[in-house]
mmCIF file of C-alpha atoms and ligand atoms in Angstrom:
data_model
loop_
_atom_site.group_PDB
_atom_site.id
_atom_site.type_symbol
_atom_site.label_atom_id
_atom_site.label_comp_id
_atom_site.label_asym_id
_atom_site.label_seq_id
_atom_site.Cartn_x
_atom_site.Cartn_y
_atom_site.Cartn_z
ATOM 1 C CA UNK A 181 165.340 195.671 84.191
ATOM 2 C CA UNK A 182 166.125 198.082 81.291
ATOM 3 C CA UNK A 183 166.021 201.829 81.516
ATOM 4 C CA UNK A 184 163.400 203.485 79.201
ATOM 5 C CA UNK A 185 164.212 207.611 79.009
ATOM 6 C CA UNK A 186 160.743 208.915 78.867
ATOM 7 C CA UNK A 187 161.781 209.735 75.308
ATOM 8 C CA UNK A 188 160.464 206.552 74.113
ATOM 9 C CA UNK A 189 157.553 208.958 72.247
ATOM 10 C CA UNK A 190 160.134 210.927 70.280
ATOM 11 C CA UNK A 191 162.141 209.476 67.991
ATOM 12 C CA UNK A 192 164.440 212.112 66.919
ATOM 13 C CA UNK A 193 167.368 210.033 65.681
ATOM 14 C CA UNK A 194 165.039 207.112 64.113
ATOM 15 C CA UNK A 195 163.011 210.076 61.894
ATOM 16 C CA UNK A 196 166.586 211.298 61.252
ATOM 17 C CA UNK A 197 167.559 207.984 59.830
ATOM 18 C CA UNK A 198 164.880 207.479 57.765
ATOM 19 C CA UNK A 199 164.715 211.247 56.035
ATOM 20 C CA UNK A 200 167.912 210.325 54.979
ATOM 21 C CA UNK A 201 166.439 206.558 54.096
ATOM 22 C CA UNK A 202 163.540 208.474 52.398
ATOM 23 C CA UNK A 203 166.028 211.551 50.701
ATOM 24 C CA UNK A 204 168.416 208.561 49.612
ATOM 25 C CA UNK A 205 171.352 209.955 51.409
ATOM 26 C CA UNK A 206 172.387 206.552 52.265
ATOM 27 C CA UNK A 207 172.627 205.702 48.289
ATOM 28 C CA UNK A 208 176.851 205.433 48.704
ATOM 29 C CA UNK A 209 177.054 202.866 50.389
ATOM 30 C CA UNK A 210 177.854 199.136 48.650
ATOM 31 C CA UNK A 211 174.726 196.649 47.978
ATOM 32 C CA UNK A 212 171.820 199.489 48.987
ATOM 33 C CA UNK A 213 170.130 199.050 46.097
ATOM 34 C CA UNK A 214 169.891 195.362 47.614
ATOM 35 C CA UNK A 215 167.926 196.263 50.520
ATOM 36 C CA UNK A 216 166.531 199.837 50.701
ATOM 37 C CA UNK A 217 163.687 199.734 49.346
ATOM 38 C CA UNK A 218 160.183 196.982 51.002
ATOM 39 C CA UNK A 219 158.743 194.880 48.495
ATOM 40 C CA UNK A 220 155.649 193.225 49.494
ATOM 41 C CA UNK A 221 156.289 189.444 49.990
ATOM 42 C CA UNK A 222 155.027 187.401 46.591
ATOM 43 C CA UNK A 223 153.210 184.982 49.532
ATOM 44 C CA UNK A 224 151.908 184.569 52.578
ATOM 45 C CA UNK A 225 149.331 181.977 52.584
ATOM 46 C CA UNK A 226 151.757 179.760 54.851
ATOM 47 C CA UNK A 227 152.551 182.518 57.136
ATOM 48 C CA UNK A 228 149.583 183.487 57.705
ATOM 49 C CA UNK A 229 148.496 180.178 58.760
ATOM 50 C CA UNK A 230 150.970 180.067 60.647
ATOM 51 C CA UNK A 231 150.300 183.388 62.890
ATOM 52 C CA UNK A 232 147.470 181.532 63.965
ATOM 53 C CA UNK A 233 149.315 179.607 66.466
ATOM 54 C CA UNK A 234 150.020 183.219 67.932
ATOM 55 C CA UNK A 235 146.197 183.999 68.023
ATOM 56 C CA UNK A 236 146.448 183.620 72.005
ATOM 57 C CA UNK A 237 149.887 184.486 73.632
ATOM 58 C CA UNK A 238 151.536 185.531 76.250
ATOM 59 C CA UNK A 239 154.763 186.431 77.580
ATOM 60 C CA UNK A 240 157.003 184.576 79.459
ATOM 61 C CA UNK A 241 158.408 188.184 81.161
ATOM 62 C CA UNK A 242 160.890 188.818 83.812
ATOM 63 C CA UNK A 243 162.460 185.013 83.454
ATOM 64 C CA UNK A 244 164.976 184.174 81.221
ATOM 65 C CA UNK A 245 165.540 187.492 80.132
ATOM 66 C CA UNK A 246 167.352 188.547 82.686
ATOM 67 C CA UNK A 247 171.254 188.575 83.572
ATOM 68 C CA UNK A 248 169.934 185.090 85.064
ATOM 69 C CA UNK A 249 167.552 183.464 85.320
ATOM 70 C CA UNK A 250 165.165 184.212 89.207
ATOM 71 C CA UNK A 251 167.924 187.798 88.798
ATOM 72 C CA UNK A 252 164.468 189.615 88.902
ATOM 73 C CA UNK A 253 162.291 187.104 90.747
ATOM 74 C CA UNK A 254 160.716 184.439 88.119
ATOM 75 C CA UNK A 255 162.192 181.118 87.784
ATOM 76 C CA UNK A 256 159.318 179.239 84.699
ATOM 77 C CA UNK A 257 158.336 176.404 86.146
ATOM 78 C CA UNK A 258 156.238 173.335 84.672
ATOM 79 C CA UNK A 259 152.748 174.499 86.143
ATOM 80 C CA UNK A 260 153.106 177.998 85.243
ATOM 81 C CA UNK A 261 153.391 176.501 81.596
ATOM 82 C CA UNK A 262 150.661 173.872 82.294
ATOM 83 C CA UNK A 263 148.351 176.548 83.295
ATOM 84 C CA UNK A 264 148.226 179.446 80.450
ATOM 85 C CA UNK A 265 147.987 175.879 77.845
ATOM 86 C CA UNK A 266 144.991 175.212 80.131
ATOM 87 C CA UNK A 267 143.659 178.831 80.504
ATOM 88 C CA UNK A 268 143.402 179.448 77.250
ATOM 89 C CA UNK A 269 146.674 180.483 75.318
ATOM 90 C CA UNK A 270 147.995 179.144 72.420
ATOM 91 C CA UNK A 271 152.061 180.182 72.237
ATOM 92 C CA UNK A 272 154.455 181.642 75.046
ATOM 93 C CA UNK A 273 156.487 183.987 73.704
ATOM 94 C CA UNK A 274 160.073 183.095 76.006
ATOM 95 C CA UNK A 275 162.580 186.018 75.471
ATOM 96 C CA UNK A 276 166.289 185.217 76.762
ATOM 97 C CA UNK A 277 169.012 187.151 77.056
ATOM 98 C CA UNK A 278 171.625 185.534 75.171
ATOM 99 C CA UNK A 279 173.890 187.162 75.225
ATOM 100 C CA UNK A 280 174.396 186.733 79.114
ATOM 101 C CA UNK A 281 175.374 182.800 78.058
ATOM 102 C CA UNK A 282 177.472 182.981 75.567
ATOM 103 C CA UNK A 283 181.399 183.727 74.945
ATOM 104 C CA UNK A 284 182.611 187.200 75.054
ATOM 105 C CA UNK A 285 185.848 186.206 71.990
ATOM 106 C CA UNK A 286 185.194 183.759 69.553
ATOM 107 C CA UNK A 287 183.774 181.397 68.696
ATOM 108 C CA UNK A 288 181.215 182.711 70.965
ATOM 109 C CA UNK A 289 180.372 179.510 72.184
ATOM 110 C CA UNK A 290 176.627 179.492 73.999
ATOM 111 C CA UNK A 291 176.955 177.801 77.804
ATOM 112 C CA UNK A 292 175.837 174.112 76.939
ATOM 113 C CA UNK A 293 174.299 174.021 80.479
ATOM 114 C CA UNK A 294 171.502 177.332 78.714
ATOM 115 C CA UNK A 295 170.774 175.223 75.955
ATOM 116 C CA UNK A 296 169.438 172.634 78.174
ATOM 117 C CA UNK A 297 167.879 174.752 80.895
ATOM 118 C CA UNK A 298 165.909 176.563 77.243
ATOM 119 C CA UNK A 299 165.156 172.754 75.834
ATOM 120 C CA UNK A 300 163.963 171.699 79.586
ATOM 121 C CA UNK A 301 161.254 174.763 78.999
ATOM 122 C CA UNK A 302 160.954 174.539 75.305
ATOM 123 C CA UNK A 303 159.971 171.225 76.064
ATOM 124 C CA UNK A 304 156.923 172.229 78.670
ATOM 125 C CA UNK A 305 155.343 173.872 75.834
ATOM 126 C CA UNK A 306 155.721 171.801 73.326
ATOM 127 C CA UNK A 307 154.155 168.637 75.909
ATOM 128 C CA UNK A 308 151.800 171.285 76.648
ATOM 129 C CA UNK A 309 150.379 172.320 72.862
ATOM 130 C CA UNK A 310 151.586 174.999 73.115
ATOM 131 C CA UNK A 311 153.808 176.869 70.381
ATOM 132 C CA UNK A 312 157.026 178.951 71.489
ATOM 133 C CA UNK A 313 159.109 181.684 70.439
ATOM 134 C CA UNK A 314 162.341 181.776 71.061
ATOM 135 C CA UNK A 315 163.545 185.573 71.490
ATOM 136 C CA UNK A 316 167.318 187.240 71.337
ATOM 137 C CA UNK A 317 166.150 189.256 74.064
ATOM 138 C CA UNK A 318 168.526 192.450 75.591
ATOM 139 C CA UNK A 319 171.420 192.771 73.758
ATOM 140 C CA UNK A 320 172.089 195.513 74.807
ATOM 141 C CA UNK A 321 175.319 196.106 73.789
ATOM 142 C CA UNK A 322 173.974 195.644 70.220
ATOM 143 C CA UNK A 323 171.999 198.186 70.203
ATOM 144 C CA UNK A 324 174.169 200.759 71.992
ATOM 145 C CA UNK A 325 177.295 199.755 69.829
ATOM 146 C CA UNK A 326 176.106 197.372 66.469
ATOM 147 C CA UNK A 327 179.166 197.222 64.455
ATOM 148 C CA UNK A 328 180.868 195.852 67.271
ATOM 149 C CA UNK A 329 178.973 193.108 68.460
ATOM 150 C CA UNK A 330 177.119 192.590 65.371
ATOM 151 C CA UNK A 331 179.797 189.128 64.388
ATOM 152 C CA UNK A 332 178.517 187.817 67.766
ATOM 153 C CA UNK A 333 174.707 188.277 67.517
ATOM 154 C CA UNK A 334 174.695 186.155 64.454
ATOM 155 C CA UNK A 335 177.207 183.961 65.702
ATOM 156 C CA UNK A 336 175.025 183.196 68.536
ATOM 157 C CA UNK A 337 172.345 183.114 66.023
ATOM 158 C CA UNK A 338 173.816 180.361 64.166
ATOM 159 C CA UNK A 339 174.529 178.427 67.216
ATOM 160 C CA UNK A 340 170.517 178.668 68.424
ATOM 161 C CA UNK A 341 169.650 177.670 64.026
ATOM 162 C CA UNK A 342 171.641 174.561 64.541
ATOM 163 C CA UNK A 343 170.507 173.707 68.080
ATOM 164 C CA UNK A 344 166.563 173.843 66.701
ATOM 165 C CA UNK A 345 167.506 172.513 63.527
ATOM 166 C CA UNK A 346 165.133 169.908 63.944
ATOM 167 C CA UNK A 347 162.523 171.337 66.166
ATOM 168 C CA UNK A 348 158.755 171.339 65.079
ATOM 169 C CA UNK A 349 157.531 173.461 63.431
ATOM 170 C CA UNK A 350 155.712 175.102 66.263
ATOM 171 C CA UNK A 351 159.427 176.438 67.813
ATOM 172 C CA UNK A 352 159.262 180.319 65.839
ATOM 173 C CA UNK A 353 162.245 182.686 65.998
ATOM 174 C CA UNK A 354 162.382 185.723 66.778
ATOM 175 C CA UNK A 355 165.154 188.080 65.739
ATOM 176 C CA UNK A 356 165.190 190.278 68.355
ATOM 177 C CA UNK A 357 163.320 192.771 70.490
ATOM 178 C CA UNK A 358 163.073 196.259 69.908
ATOM 179 C CA UNK A 359 166.371 197.102 68.306
ATOM 180 C CA UNK A 360 166.333 201.149 69.035
ATOM 181 C CA UNK A 361 169.052 203.255 69.703
ATOM 182 C CA UNK A 362 172.326 202.796 67.492
ATOM 183 C CA UNK A 363 170.485 199.968 65.531
ATOM 184 C CA UNK A 364 168.925 202.704 63.534
ATOM 185 C CA UNK A 365 166.875 201.019 60.427
ATOM 186 C CA UNK A 366 169.474 201.431 58.043
ATOM 187 C CA UNK A 367 171.159 198.537 60.294
ATOM 188 C CA UNK A 368 168.820 196.781 61.055
ATOM 189 C CA UNK A 369 166.772 196.434 58.278
ATOM 190 C CA UNK A 370 171.153 194.959 56.211
ATOM 191 C CA UNK A 371 171.495 192.901 59.723
ATOM 192 C CA UNK A 372 167.694 190.990 59.482
ATOM 193 C CA UNK A 373 168.758 190.352 56.095
ATOM 194 C CA UNK A 374 172.044 188.411 56.711
ATOM 195 C CA UNK A 375 170.732 186.827 60.442
ATOM 196 C CA UNK A 376 167.201 185.243 57.911
ATOM 197 C CA UNK A 377 170.622 184.060 55.055
ATOM 198 C CA UNK A 378 172.008 182.393 57.765
ATOM 199 C CA UNK A 379 169.385 180.772 59.813
ATOM 200 C CA UNK A 380 167.700 179.582 56.780
ATOM 201 C CA UNK A 381 170.834 177.539 56.375
ATOM 202 C CA UNK A 382 169.506 175.412 59.072
ATOM 203 C CA UNK A 383 166.519 175.500 59.325
ATOM 204 C CA UNK A 384 164.575 176.801 55.880
ATOM 205 C CA UNK A 385 160.991 176.472 56.622
ATOM 206 C CA UNK A 386 161.259 177.856 60.499
ATOM 207 C CA UNK A 387 158.812 180.640 61.303
ATOM 208 C CA UNK A 388 160.878 183.961 61.488
ATOM 209 C CA UNK A 389 160.005 187.077 63.327
ATOM 210 C CA UNK A 390 160.902 190.694 63.011
ATOM 211 C CA UNK A 391 159.666 194.030 64.014
ATOM 212 C CA UNK A 392 160.906 197.990 63.288
ATOM 213 C CA UNK A 393 163.440 199.441 65.163
ATOM 214 C CA UNK A 394 162.165 202.680 67.806
ATOM 215 C CA UNK A 395 161.160 199.616 70.617
ATOM 216 C CA UNK A 396 159.406 197.502 67.550
ATOM 217 C CA UNK A 397 157.399 200.897 67.383
ATOM 218 C CA UNK A 398 153.882 200.625 65.083
ATOM 219 C CA UNK A 399 154.362 203.606 63.109
ATOM 220 C CA UNK A 400 157.981 202.508 61.899
ATOM 221 C CA UNK A 401 157.066 199.262 60.439
ATOM 222 C CA UNK A 402 157.511 201.802 57.355
ATOM 223 C CA UNK A 403 161.462 201.850 58.025
ATOM 224 C CA UNK A 404 161.128 198.105 58.355
ATOM 225 C CA UNK A 405 162.725 196.761 55.163
ATOM 226 C CA UNK A 406 162.501 192.723 54.423
ATOM 227 C CA UNK A 407 163.944 190.053 52.169
ATOM 228 C CA UNK A 408 161.961 188.433 49.392
ATOM 229 C CA UNK A 409 161.500 185.805 51.567
ATOM 230 C CA UNK A 410 157.540 184.207 52.682
ATOM 231 C CA UNK A 411 157.882 183.119 55.823
ATOM 232 C CA UNK A 412 157.988 185.890 57.671
ATOM 233 C CA UNK A 413 155.608 187.699 60.267
ATOM 234 C CA UNK A 414 155.757 191.655 61.025
ATOM 235 C CA UNK A 415 156.119 192.126 65.142
ATOM 236 C CA UNK A 416 154.929 195.676 66.714
ATOM 237 C CA UNK A 417 154.545 196.538 70.229
ATOM 238 C CA UNK A 418 151.814 198.738 71.842
ATOM 239 C CA UNK A 419 152.211 200.632 75.008
ATOM 240 C CA UNK A 420 150.239 204.004 74.512
ATOM 241 C CA UNK A 421 149.982 205.592 75.492
ATOM 242 C CA UNK A 422 152.942 204.962 77.100
ATOM 243 C CA UNK A 423 152.052 207.303 80.342
ATOM 244 C CA UNK A 424 149.293 205.305 81.255
ATOM 245 C CA UNK A 425 151.303 202.062 80.977
ATOM 246 C CA UNK A 426 154.207 202.981 82.131
ATOM 247 C CA UNK A 427 153.227 205.102 85.339
ATOM 248 C CA UNK A 428 155.172 204.491 88.535
ATOM 249 C CA UNK A 429 157.425 201.779 86.177
ATOM 250 C CA UNK A 430 161.007 202.511 88.015
ATOM 251 C CA UNK A 431 162.774 201.842 85.114
ATOM 252 C CA UNK A 432 161.743 204.709 83.254
ATOM 253 C CA UNK A 433 162.516 208.329 83.773
ATOM 254 C CA UNK A 434 159.737 210.720 85.617
ATOM 255 C CA UNK A 435 157.264 207.883 85.738
ATOM 256 C CA UNK A 436 156.149 208.421 88.992
ATOM 257 C CA UNK A 437 154.970 211.892 87.807
ATOM 258 C CA UNK A 438 152.403 209.945 85.341
ATOM 259 C CA UNK A 439 150.231 207.748 88.459
ATOM 260 C CA UNK A 440 146.565 208.356 88.341
ATOM 261 C CA UNK A 441 146.839 208.978 84.980
ATOM 262 C CA UNK A 442 143.210 206.584 83.890
ATOM 263 C CA UNK A 443 141.945 204.653 80.590
ATOM 264 C CA UNK A 444 138.914 204.782 80.869
ATOM 265 C CA UNK A 445 137.852 203.252 76.788
ATOM 266 C CA UNK A 446 136.399 207.772 75.898
ATOM 267 C CA UNK A 447 135.893 207.571 72.266
ATOM 268 C CA UNK A 448 138.735 209.584 71.468
ATOM 269 C CA UNK A 449 140.925 206.932 73.268
ATOM 270 C CA UNK A 450 138.951 204.269 71.278
ATOM 271 C CA UNK A 451 139.596 206.463 68.239
ATOM 272 C CA UNK A 452 143.613 207.149 68.647
ATOM 273 C CA UNK A 453 144.127 203.904 69.374
ATOM 274 C CA UNK A 454 142.303 202.025 66.225
ATOM 275 C CA UNK A 455 144.352 204.419 64.825
ATOM 276 C CA UNK A 456 147.318 202.957 65.168
ATOM 277 C CA UNK A 457 145.751 199.399 65.173
ATOM 278 C CA UNK A 458 145.007 200.622 61.295
ATOM 279 C CA UNK A 459 148.148 202.411 60.452
ATOM 280 C CA UNK A 460 149.536 198.984 61.600
ATOM 281 C CA UNK A 461 146.911 196.804 59.992
ATOM 282 C CA UNK A 462 147.681 199.111 56.528
ATOM 283 C CA UNK A 463 151.411 198.782 56.871
ATOM 284 C CA UNK A 464 150.356 195.055 56.975
ATOM 285 C CA UNK A 465 148.771 194.474 53.886
ATOM 286 C CA UNK A 466 150.956 196.489 51.331
ATOM 287 C CA UNK A 467 153.033 194.242 51.889
ATOM 288 C CA UNK A 468 151.375 191.458 52.057
ATOM 289 C CA UNK A 469 152.802 190.793 55.953
ATOM 290 C CA UNK A 470 151.229 188.587 58.606
ATOM 291 C CA UNK A 471 151.659 190.654 61.822
ATOM 292 C CA UNK A 472 152.182 189.494 65.889
ATOM 293 C CA UNK A 473 151.730 192.055 68.195
ATOM 294 C CA UNK A 474 154.379 191.028 70.750
ATOM 295 C CA UNK A 475 153.883 193.188 73.223
ATOM 296 C CA UNK A 476 151.281 194.521 74.893
ATOM 297 C CA UNK A 477 150.332 195.710 78.521
ATOM 298 C CA UNK A 478 149.656 198.251 81.758
ATOM 299 C CA UNK A 479 152.295 197.886 84.662
ATOM 300 C CA UNK A 480 150.788 196.682 87.881
ATOM 301 C CA UNK A 481 150.835 200.421 89.429
ATOM 302 C CA UNK A 482 147.846 201.647 87.049
ATOM 303 C CA UNK A 483 144.164 200.957 88.816
ATOM 304 C CA UNK A 484 142.928 197.787 88.116
ATOM 305 C CA UNK A 485 139.949 198.877 85.627
ATOM 306 C CA UNK A 486 141.593 200.998 83.133
ATOM 307 C CA UNK A 487 144.042 198.224 83.133
ATOM 308 C CA UNK A 488 140.983 195.667 82.170
ATOM 309 C CA UNK A 489 139.405 198.128 80.455
ATOM 310 C CA UNK A 490 142.431 199.002 78.216
ATOM 311 C CA UNK A 491 143.541 195.430 77.702
ATOM 312 C CA UNK A 492 140.590 194.336 76.723
ATOM 313 C CA UNK A 493 140.345 197.209 73.659
ATOM 314 C CA UNK A 494 144.003 196.350 72.269
ATOM 315 C CA UNK A 495 142.558 192.891 72.144
ATOM 316 C CA UNK A 496 139.905 193.194 70.700
ATOM 317 C CA UNK A 497 140.963 195.803 68.187
ATOM 318 C CA UNK A 498 143.823 193.426 67.152
ATOM 319 C CA UNK A 499 141.944 190.744 66.590
ATOM 320 C CA UNK A 500 139.310 192.454 64.690
ATOM 321 C CA UNK A 501 141.984 193.221 61.928
ATOM 322 C CA UNK A 502 143.644 189.341 62.203
ATOM 323 C CA UNK A 503 146.581 190.119 64.344
ATOM 324 C CA UNK A 504 148.016 188.241 66.246
ATOM 325 C CA UNK A 505 149.381 188.944 70.312
ATOM 326 C CA UNK A 506 151.242 188.252 73.266
ATOM 327 C CA UNK A 507 150.677 190.003 76.137
ATOM 328 C CA UNK A 508 153.036 191.396 78.159
ATOM 329 C CA UNK A 509 153.274 189.117 80.493
ATOM 330 C CA UNK A 510 152.731 186.410 82.580
ATOM 331 C CA UNK A 511 153.829 186.698 86.747
ATOM 332 C CA UNK A 512 156.079 190.421 86.969
ATOM 333 C CA UNK A 513 154.935 193.317 87.416
ATOM 334 C CA UNK A 514 152.275 193.425 83.916
ATOM 335 C CA UNK A 515 151.711 189.520 85.316
ATOM 336 C CA UNK A 516 147.477 188.283 84.858
ATOM 337 C CA UNK A 517 149.426 185.700 87.496
ATOM 338 C CA UNK A 518 149.654 185.681 90.833
ATOM 339 C CA UNK A 519 153.175 183.965 92.228
ATOM 340 C CA UNK A 520 152.285 184.421 94.909
ATOM 341 C CA UNK A 521 148.621 182.980 95.791
ATOM 342 C CA UNK A 522 148.839 180.504 92.387
ATOM 343 C CA UNK A 523 145.720 182.835 91.208
ATOM 344 C CA UNK A 524 145.069 183.626 88.924
ATOM 345 C CA UNK A 525 144.203 187.427 87.755
ATOM 346 C CA UNK A 526 140.722 186.717 86.490
ATOM 347 C CA UNK A 527 139.952 190.252 85.294
ATOM 348 C CA UNK A 528 142.942 190.767 83.381
ATOM 349 C CA UNK A 529 142.983 187.130 82.359
ATOM 350 C CA UNK A 530 139.254 187.489 80.916
ATOM 351 C CA UNK A 531 139.849 190.355 79.155
ATOM 352 C CA UNK A 532 142.465 188.118 76.947
ATOM 353 C CA UNK A 533 140.716 185.424 77.124
ATOM 354 C CA UNK A 534 136.317 186.216 78.091
ATOM 355 C CA UNK A 535 135.660 182.657 80.032
HETATM 356 C C1 BGC B 850 161.433 194.783 78.234
HETATM 357 C C2 BGC B 850 160.346 194.868 80.238
HETATM 358 C C3 BGC B 850 160.290 195.569 79.948
HETATM 359 C C4 BGC B 850 158.796 196.243 78.959
HETATM 360 C C5 BGC B 850 157.657 197.064 79.152
HETATM 361 C C6 BGC B 850 159.413 194.789 77.464
HETATM 362 O O1 BGC B 850 159.949 195.144 76.215
HETATM 363 O O2 BGC B 850 161.640 193.651 77.782
HETATM 364 O O3 BGC B 850 162.239 194.651 80.633
HETATM 365 O O4 BGC B 850 158.758 195.496 80.948
HETATM 366 O O5 BGC B 850 159.231 195.936 77.427
HETATM 367 O O6 BGC B 850 158.677 197.911 79.202
#
């Protein structure tokens, strides 16, 4: 699993690069003038209507974004997809580690057998009446060494785009999960514009999803520069307070010290969360972009009442601001479904879809 250090909350590098953008220090590079400034979209009607299809989404995490499906214990099964649809979800987000299934040298061919497996999972979703997001997850080399991996990332997108060019509109593409590290806002804004151009050749009307740097932080939306394409949804992730949601998480340094952190819906806790969502929502209004909360969840080591209260309040706050959402995740460490007993964790499911 991804290793996140506790300083996920303290974005020094990103802060510096954002300041550079704001101060205009990067103006010397060719082509900068096109994309340094975000502009409101001319329309968001269709994207907003399509965003409603993501109203209640769950992430199929820990499966296809592992180096190989099953490495992290989770293999997607048709029964899971059918149960997700029956429970009232409208969509699934499918995190996929495409980079582990493509050649390392040009033309960076994606393994046809991997496409066949993705087609199978996507087919189950469509049969169940679910929308599905094809999410480009965990390309760690791209985030640590962007320049060396950009061409490969684009080449893989070209293949995905061609492969799904005739897929129904209920298939969405998400350009990259949680850009961070050396993939600064400046670089990311350029890269995403190139990727969108490329994808538009084969998918002129497909809804595409993209979010800001620092692991899609809500308070980095203000560094995101989207091209003038009206078929975009902006995404952000929400795991705050981080010491609560990630207590005991094996992949986060120092997180054992946070064990026992509760979230009891005090006025102050609720106000903080509402303020954060207001920051995101007001960015969406200013730039006329629909918003999708692509990940939120609290790890299973937090106490279950706190998890239920937090999940309920995040979900309600998002919905009150017209933000579609995707819980992280279905059947692993944050899971709302117990794969051992093949049953829902009722408290959490009810927090998401009251029944
Ligand atoms: C990562 C997961 C991680 C989750 C919560 C996701 O974006 O892909 O590996 O469990 O965030 O930290």
